[in-house]
């Protein structure tokens, strides 16, 4: 096929519907920053309190979260990343080749709803910090009760939608700026409030060893007794909670949308920045911050909202962390929702579908009930999409190994795949049936559901044509892939080459931003290690509040300025 035909065939196809071009792939640092920022979210404050309410012990938290998050990283690396890198497509597009148009549209609609609600919840929680700063009443009903709160939600939402509209690069750039600061602030928050806990429980400003720390945690944070006064969850439940928290993105393959930009399959390991810090250190830090704030305020930890905890841990920087942490998660999820919507309305651009989904998200975010129900939503959403991930995994990884034909449904030009639809439905019945029968912990239901769906889909597909060979169609598919690559190479010649700025001034800006983070850590260490009594502790804490906020402003101004100069 000649050059002209290549342009005619692909030039009107939305870029998101084609495999990612080679020149648009990214190094592991992009994904390290993206996952770090996305998974250090405002919900970490809530989840930190959830483990307290569920009655986990300190040792179970420290060991269970470590094991569970390692399993999550391996799930991304061994399941999601290989398929994403092989296909260079988002799941929303790839599923159409496997399951046909009917199931794809149904599934994409489900994802639009799921990620719209998740994004809305993050916008809502960011707005609670602004609400706290301006003394607007807490929104405790399912509907908004204050006009100013609605205006705040809309303002916060505009920022999220604006970033998501500009696509993957904008998401990673924004996350790259926020991630280092979020790392520092969650750690510093624990440093600042640990002395408050230690003075209250141990009678000294800092635990004097590992046994002291375990004793402090068992007595004041992770006591092993749940909110009903009964023995709480154990090690296996903590492991399952951490592993299952993101089944929607790894076993469910949603993160093909992000990892399709990875140069190597091994970049799935970059998710460890989000898991080992965001879902390990940050959850532990959030528990310490929540318990410390509860002592200072005089309320149970489960009655505090993220704004309360963040303020008493970090001062005015606490408002910023709740806003930024909400933004980073909302942006990534709104980007996913826009991709799913664009896969449904394939004639529309991703920017337009993201804008439309964003407007709906902002409206939903005005209703506080969305945030209060976010944890049940995430849990059930994961079980909802895992069977679809199993279908794609079976077709992509298992079928070639057992002599079946990958994309057999596409080759037969089926718009309705009975094996895919039936397997998804049976997988849901199986998974939610196990839940109803209470035969095992809910956190582990995704594993038997995933395996069951793979077996069912493989069997049904074998009866509907997957065993057959389609040599002519396979040759056409191979030729189409080659033509797409040629088309993208020609497109590259027309693109503007961005030259990285390496000037001295840009380097100075980066040094200043790093110094701002370093000074913040030093200030937190002064609070932790330099508070010999309660009076000095309070003085050090107030000093941290003031200068950490100045460092926060300095960091974001210089880091953003350096980024703009580097990309200009």
mmCIF file with all atom_site columns, C-alpha atoms in Angstrom, residues 46 295 346 413:
data_model
loop_
_atom_site.group_PDB
_atom_site.id
_atom_site.type_symbol
_atom_site.label_atom_id
_atom_site.label_alt_id
_atom_site.label_comp_id
_atom_site.label_asym_id
_atom_site.label_entity_id
_atom_site.label_seq_id
_atom_site.pdbx_PDB_ins_code
_atom_site.Cartn_x
_atom_site.Cartn_y
_atom_site.Cartn_z
_atom_site.occupancy
_atom_site.B_iso_or_equiv
_atom_site.pdbx_formal_charge
_atom_site.auth_seq_id
_atom_site.auth_comp_id
_atom_site.auth_asym_id
_atom_site.auth_atom_id
_atom_site.pdbx_PDB_model_num
ATOM 1 C CA . UNK A 1 46  ? -9.565  7.682   54.942 1.00 0.00 ? 46  UNK A CA 1
ATOM 2 C CA . UNK A 1 295 ? -5.436  13.283  70.484 1.00 0.00 ? 295 UNK A CA 1
ATOM 3 C CA . UNK A 1 346 ? -15.333 6.783   18.242 1.00 0.00 ? 346 UNK A CA 1
ATOM 4 C CA . UNK A 1 413 ? -16.452 -10.042 11.874 1.00 0.00 ? 413 UNK A CA 1
#
